[in-house]
XYZ file of C-alpha atoms in Angstrom:
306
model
C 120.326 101.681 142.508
C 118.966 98.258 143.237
C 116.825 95.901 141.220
C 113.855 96.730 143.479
C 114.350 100.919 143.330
C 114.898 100.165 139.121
C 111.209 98.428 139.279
C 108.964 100.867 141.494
C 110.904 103.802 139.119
C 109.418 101.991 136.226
C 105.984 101.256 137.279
C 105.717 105.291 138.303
C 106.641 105.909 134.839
C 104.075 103.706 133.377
C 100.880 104.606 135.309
C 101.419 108.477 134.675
C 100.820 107.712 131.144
C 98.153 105.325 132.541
C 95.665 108.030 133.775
C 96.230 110.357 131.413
C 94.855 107.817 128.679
C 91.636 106.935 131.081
C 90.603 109.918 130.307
C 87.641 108.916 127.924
C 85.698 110.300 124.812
C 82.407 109.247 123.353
C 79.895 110.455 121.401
C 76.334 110.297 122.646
C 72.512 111.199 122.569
C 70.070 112.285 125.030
C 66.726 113.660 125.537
C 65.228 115.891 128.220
C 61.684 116.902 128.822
C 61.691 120.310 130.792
C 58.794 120.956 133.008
C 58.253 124.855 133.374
C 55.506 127.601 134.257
C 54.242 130.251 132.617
C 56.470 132.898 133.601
C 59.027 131.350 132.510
C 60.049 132.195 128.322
C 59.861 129.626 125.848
C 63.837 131.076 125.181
C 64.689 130.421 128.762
C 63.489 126.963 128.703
C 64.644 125.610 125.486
C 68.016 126.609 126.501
C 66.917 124.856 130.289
C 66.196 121.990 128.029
C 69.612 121.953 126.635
C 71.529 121.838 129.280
C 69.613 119.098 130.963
C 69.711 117.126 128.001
C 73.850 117.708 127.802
C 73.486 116.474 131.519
C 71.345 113.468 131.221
C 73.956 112.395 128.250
C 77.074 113.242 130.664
C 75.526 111.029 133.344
C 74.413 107.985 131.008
C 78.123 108.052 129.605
C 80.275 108.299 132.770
C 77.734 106.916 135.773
C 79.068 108.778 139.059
C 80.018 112.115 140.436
C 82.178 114.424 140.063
C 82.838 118.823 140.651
C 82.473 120.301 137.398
C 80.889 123.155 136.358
C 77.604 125.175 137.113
C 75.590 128.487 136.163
C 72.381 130.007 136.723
C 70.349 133.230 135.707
C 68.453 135.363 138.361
C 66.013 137.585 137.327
C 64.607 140.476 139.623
C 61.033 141.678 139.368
C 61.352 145.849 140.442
C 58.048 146.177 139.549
C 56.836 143.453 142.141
C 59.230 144.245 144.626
C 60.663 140.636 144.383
C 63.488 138.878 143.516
C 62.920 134.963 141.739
C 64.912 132.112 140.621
C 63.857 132.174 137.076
C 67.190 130.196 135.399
C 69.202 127.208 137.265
C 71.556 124.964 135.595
C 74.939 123.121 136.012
C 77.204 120.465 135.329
C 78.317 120.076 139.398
C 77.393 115.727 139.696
C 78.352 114.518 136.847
C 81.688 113.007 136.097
C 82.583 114.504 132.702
C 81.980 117.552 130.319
C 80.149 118.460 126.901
C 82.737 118.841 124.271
C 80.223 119.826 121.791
C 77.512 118.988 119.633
C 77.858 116.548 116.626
C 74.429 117.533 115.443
C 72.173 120.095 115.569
C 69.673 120.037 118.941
C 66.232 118.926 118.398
C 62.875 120.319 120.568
C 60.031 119.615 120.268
C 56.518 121.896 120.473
C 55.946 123.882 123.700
C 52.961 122.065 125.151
C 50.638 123.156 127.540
C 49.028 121.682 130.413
C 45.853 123.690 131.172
C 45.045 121.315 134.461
C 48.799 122.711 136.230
C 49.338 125.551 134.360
C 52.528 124.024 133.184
C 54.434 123.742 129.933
C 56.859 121.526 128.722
C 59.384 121.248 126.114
C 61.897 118.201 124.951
C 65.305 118.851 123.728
C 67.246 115.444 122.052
C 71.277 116.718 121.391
C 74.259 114.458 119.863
C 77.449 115.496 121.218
C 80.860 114.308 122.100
C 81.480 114.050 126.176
C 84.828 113.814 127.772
C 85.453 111.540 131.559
C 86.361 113.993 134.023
C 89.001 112.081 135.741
C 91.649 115.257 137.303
C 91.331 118.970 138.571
C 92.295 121.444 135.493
C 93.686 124.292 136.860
C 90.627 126.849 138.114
C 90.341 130.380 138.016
C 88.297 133.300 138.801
C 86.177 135.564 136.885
C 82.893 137.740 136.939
C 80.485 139.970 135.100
C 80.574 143.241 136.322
C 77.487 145.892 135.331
C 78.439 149.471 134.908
C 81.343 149.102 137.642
C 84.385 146.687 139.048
C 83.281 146.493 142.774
C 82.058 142.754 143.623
C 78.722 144.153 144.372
C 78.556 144.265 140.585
C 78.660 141.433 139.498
C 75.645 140.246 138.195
C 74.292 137.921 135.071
C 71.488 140.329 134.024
C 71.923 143.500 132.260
C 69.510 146.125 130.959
C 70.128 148.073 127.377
C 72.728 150.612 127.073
C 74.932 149.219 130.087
C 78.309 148.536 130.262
C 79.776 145.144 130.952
C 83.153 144.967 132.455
C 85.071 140.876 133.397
C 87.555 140.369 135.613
C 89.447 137.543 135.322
C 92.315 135.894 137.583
C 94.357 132.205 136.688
C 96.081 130.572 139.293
C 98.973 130.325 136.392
C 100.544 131.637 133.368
C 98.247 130.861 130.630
C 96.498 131.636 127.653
C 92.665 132.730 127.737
C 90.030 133.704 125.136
C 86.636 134.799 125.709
C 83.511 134.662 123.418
C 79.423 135.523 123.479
C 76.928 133.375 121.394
C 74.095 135.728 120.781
C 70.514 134.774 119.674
C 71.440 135.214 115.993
C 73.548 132.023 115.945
C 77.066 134.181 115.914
C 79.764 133.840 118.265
C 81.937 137.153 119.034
C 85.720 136.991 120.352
C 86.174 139.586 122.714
C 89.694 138.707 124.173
C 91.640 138.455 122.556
C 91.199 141.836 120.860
C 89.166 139.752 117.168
C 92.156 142.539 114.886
C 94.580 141.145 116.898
C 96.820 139.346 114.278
C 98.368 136.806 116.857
C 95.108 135.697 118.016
C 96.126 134.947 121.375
C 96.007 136.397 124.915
C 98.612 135.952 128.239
C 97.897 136.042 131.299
C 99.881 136.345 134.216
C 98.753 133.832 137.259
C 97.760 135.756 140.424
C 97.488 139.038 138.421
C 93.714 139.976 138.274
C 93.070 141.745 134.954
C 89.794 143.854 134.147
C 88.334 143.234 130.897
C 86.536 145.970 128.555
C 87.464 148.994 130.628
C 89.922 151.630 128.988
C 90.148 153.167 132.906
C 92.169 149.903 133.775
C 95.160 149.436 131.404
C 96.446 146.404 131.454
C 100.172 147.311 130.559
C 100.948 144.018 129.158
C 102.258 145.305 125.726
C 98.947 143.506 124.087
C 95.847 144.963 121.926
C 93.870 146.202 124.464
C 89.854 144.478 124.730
C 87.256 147.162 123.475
C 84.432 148.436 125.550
C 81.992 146.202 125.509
C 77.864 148.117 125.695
C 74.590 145.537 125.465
C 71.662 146.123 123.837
C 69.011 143.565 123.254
C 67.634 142.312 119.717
C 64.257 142.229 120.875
C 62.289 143.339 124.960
C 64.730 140.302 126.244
C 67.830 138.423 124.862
C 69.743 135.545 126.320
C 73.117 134.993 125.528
C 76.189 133.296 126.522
C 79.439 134.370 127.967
C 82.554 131.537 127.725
C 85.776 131.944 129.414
C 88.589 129.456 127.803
C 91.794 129.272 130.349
C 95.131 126.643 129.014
C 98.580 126.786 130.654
C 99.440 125.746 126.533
C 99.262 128.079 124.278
C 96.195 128.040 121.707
C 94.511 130.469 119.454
C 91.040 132.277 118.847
C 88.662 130.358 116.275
C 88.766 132.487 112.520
C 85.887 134.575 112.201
C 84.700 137.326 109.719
C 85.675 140.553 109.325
C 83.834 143.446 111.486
C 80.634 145.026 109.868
C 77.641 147.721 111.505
C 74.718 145.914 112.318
C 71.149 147.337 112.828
C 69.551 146.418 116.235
C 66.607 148.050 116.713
C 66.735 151.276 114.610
C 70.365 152.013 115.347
C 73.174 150.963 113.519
C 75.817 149.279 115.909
C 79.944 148.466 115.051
C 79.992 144.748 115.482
C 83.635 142.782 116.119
C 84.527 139.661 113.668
C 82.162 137.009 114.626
C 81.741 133.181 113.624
C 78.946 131.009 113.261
C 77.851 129.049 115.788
C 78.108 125.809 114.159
C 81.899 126.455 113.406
C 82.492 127.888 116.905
C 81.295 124.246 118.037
C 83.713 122.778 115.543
C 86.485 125.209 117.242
C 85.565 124.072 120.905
C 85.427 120.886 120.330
C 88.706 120.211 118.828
C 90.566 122.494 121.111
C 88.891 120.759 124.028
C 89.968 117.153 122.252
C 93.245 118.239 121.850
C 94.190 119.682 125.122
C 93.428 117.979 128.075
C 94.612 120.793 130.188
C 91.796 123.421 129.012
C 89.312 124.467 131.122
C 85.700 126.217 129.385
C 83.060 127.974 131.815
C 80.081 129.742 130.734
C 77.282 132.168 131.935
C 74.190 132.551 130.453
C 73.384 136.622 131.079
C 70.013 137.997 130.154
C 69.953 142.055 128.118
C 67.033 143.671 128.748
C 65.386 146.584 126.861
C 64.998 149.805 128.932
C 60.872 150.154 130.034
C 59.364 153.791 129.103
């Protein structure tokens, strides 16, 4: 090998090391005012607020662009014969991600203007971003309602239906799945929460379907539990996340399982954690592993009309 082969071999060997390090953390703050109209619910837009604020601290962080993430809510009006955009959000132009929050959000009083018929609400968050400087490995999943076909899939869901997710990785990995309800809980549903390993594998290129007990798996694992929705009050918004690592990692601890009333009926409820400590669990998983990739979906459940 000659002197000049020995040099470009080390210089290779000291810039992978290189980018993996440029990939930077801070912690920030941010406020967003969100502008919205009356048919729009003061739930919907503090959590509209939210996620703009996350963005406006992403962007003030790391200036440029970037593909990250997105999602959005759709709500269709039978009754009207209609079909509006009534939730839009994402993370697709700005060149890092939310990690978490290092404080609790802040908003401010909905406040009307009478002369637009418009309200608005400001949200200030504290949170630790990451630079999005590679492609993590992306996969593919959806919400299904009552069935598996693609036709499906959908992000709202009325009371008493069934929600199946499918779910394919372009790799062997590990995934874990979660919904942060209303009440401030967060709810592993894969892996199974009385699973004692507290971890899930997945096979890449193998599409699995989540929550049905009509499509066993066959993977020698605790099986997910069917998974029904029912709202707290006439409408709840909640959110799905999907965690995907080619390294191994494990679900957050959480309580053990309890029956729950929800609106006159008393409901079996899986372990669940609170919110704040879920953050706490996302946000050093996500520190730790670079190679970890979070999505969410914000669905909204519906009660059934009389």
């Amino acid at each position: 090998m000659t002197a000049r082969s020995r040099l470009w071999l080390t210089l290779i060997c000291l810039s992978f090391p290189f980018c993996v390090s440029a990939q930077k953390e801070k912690v920030v703050e941010a406020a967003y005012t969100y502008i919205y109209s009356s048919d729009i619910t003061p739930k919907a837009a503090r959590l509209m607020a939210y996620e703009r604020a996350q963005i406006e601290a992403i962007r003030e962080a790391f200036p440029g662009t970037i593909t990250a993430e997105n999602h959005s809510l759709v709500i269709n009006d039978s009754e009207k014969g209609s079909s509006s955009r009534f939730y839009t959000s994402g993370v697709s132009e700005v060149k890092g991600e939310w990690l978490g929050d290092t404080r609790e959000p802040e908003y401010t009083d909905p406040v009307f203007d009478s002369a637009h018929d418009l309200w608005s609400i400001t949200c200030k968050v504290k949170g630790r971003v990451r630079e999005t400087v590679w492609a993590k490995p992306a996969f593919r999943w959806q919400l299904m309602r009552n069935h598996v076909e693609d036709a499906s899939e959908t992000d709202q869901f009325v009371e008493d239906d069934q929600l199946f997710m499918t779910f394919q990785a372009p790799c062997d990995g590990y995934l874990a799945v979660y919904l942060s309800d209303e009440r401030g809980m967060a709810q592993c549903l894969v892996p199974n929460d009385q699973d004692p390993a507290g971890i899930y594998r997945v096979q890449g290129g193998k599409r699995y379907v989540f929550f049905s007990d009509r499509h066993p798996m066959n993977d020698g694992q605790m099986p997910t539990e069917e998974f029904t929705l029912f709202p707290a009050g006439e409408v709840e918004y909640d959110q799905f996340y999907v965690f995907f690592s080619p390294n191994v990692f494990r679900k957050a601890a959480n309580g053990e399982r309890q029956n729950l009333d929800i609106n006159g009926t008393d409901r079996a409820m899986p372990g669940e954690v609170p919110y704040a400590d879920f953050q706490h669990w996302q946000l050093k998983l996500l520190s730790k592993d670079k190679e970890l990739q979070r999505e969410k979906k914000i669905i909204s459940i519906s009660r059934k009309k009389k």
